[in-house]
CSV table of C-alpha atoms in Angstrom, one decimal:
chain,number,residue,atom,x,y,z
A,33,MET,CA,87.0,101.8,96.8
A,34,ALA,CA,87.7,98.6,98.6
A,35,ILE,CA,91.1,97.4,99.8
A,36,ALA,CA,92.8,95.1,97.3
A,37,VAL,CA,93.8,91.9,99.1
A,38,GLU,CA,95.4,88.6,98.0
A,39,HIS,CA,95.1,85.2,99.5
A,40,GLU,CA,98.3,83.9,101.1
A,41,ASP,CA,99.9,81.6,98.6
A,42,VAL,CA,100.2,77.9,99.7
A,43,GLU,CA,103.7,77.7,98.2
A,44,ALA,CA,104.8,80.7,100.2
A,45,LEU,CA,103.6,79.1,103.4
A,46,LYS,CA,105.6,76.0,102.5
A,47,PHE,CA,108.7,78.1,101.9
A,48,TRP,CA,108.4,79.6,105.4
A,49,GLY,CA,107.8,76.2,106.9
A,50,ILE,CA,104.3,77.0,108.0
A,51,GLY,CA,101.6,74.2,107.8
A,52,LEU,CA,98.4,74.8,105.9
A,53,GLU,CA,96.3,74.2,108.9
A,54,LYS,CA,97.8,77.2,110.7
A,55,VAL,CA,96.3,80.7,110.2
A,56,THR,CA,99.1,83.0,110.9
A,57,GLU,CA,97.6,86.5,111.3
A,58,ARG,CA,94.5,88.4,112.4
A,59,CYS,CA,92.7,91.1,110.4
A,60,VAL,CA,94.0,94.6,111.4
A,61,PHE,CA,90.5,95.9,111.7
A,62,CYS,CA,88.3,93.1,113.2
A,63,ARG,CA,90.9,90.6,114.5
A,64,THR,CA,89.3,87.7,112.6
A,65,GLU,CA,91.8,85.1,111.5
A,66,THR,CA,92.7,85.5,107.9
A,67,ARG,CA,95.1,84.5,105.1
A,68,HIS,CA,94.3,87.6,103.1
A,69,TRP,CA,96.8,90.4,102.8
A,70,HIS,CA,97.1,93.9,101.4
A,71,LEU,CA,100.5,93.4,99.8
A,72,PRO,CA,101.7,97.0,99.4
A,73,SER,CA,101.5,97.5,103.2
A,74,ASN,CA,102.1,93.9,104.2
A,75,THR,CA,98.9,94.1,106.3
A,76,PRO,CA,96.5,91.3,107.0
A,77,VAL,CA,92.9,92.3,106.1
A,78,CYS,CA,90.0,89.8,106.0
A,79,GLU,CA,87.7,89.6,102.9
A,80,CYS,CA,84.8,91.2,104.8
A,81,CYS,CA,86.7,94.3,106.0
A,82,SER,CA,88.5,94.6,102.6
A,83,GLY,CA,85.1,95.3,101.0
A,84,GLU,CA,84.0,97.7,103.7
A,85,ARG,CA,87.1,99.7,104.3
A,86,GLU,CA,89.5,102.0,102.3
A,87,ALA,CA,93.2,101.6,101.9
A,88,ASP,CA,93.9,104.9,103.6
A,89,GLU,CA,92.3,103.5,106.8
A,90,LEU,CA,95.2,101.0,107.1
A,91,PRO,CA,97.5,101.8,110.0
A,92,VAL,CA,100.9,103.1,109.0
A,93,LYS,CA,103.8,101.0,110.3
A,94,SER,CA,106.6,103.0,111.7
A,95,ARG,CA,110.2,102.0,110.9
A,96,VAL,CA,112.8,101.9,113.6
A,97,ALA,CA,116.3,102.7,112.5
A,98,CYS,CA,119.0,100.4,113.8
């Protein structure tokens, strides 16, 4: 099954003060610039890789305790 991704919302970009011309992240797999995200893991994944990869292939982000 493919990875479910959502396109980064224009209003969210405005909220964070980021212009629409700026792509903010690169796909975790192929490093292509993207505005698509796997929301549960907060991970950027391009549309191409989202169709070819599985969610269990996403890297696990470790949390550092303060």
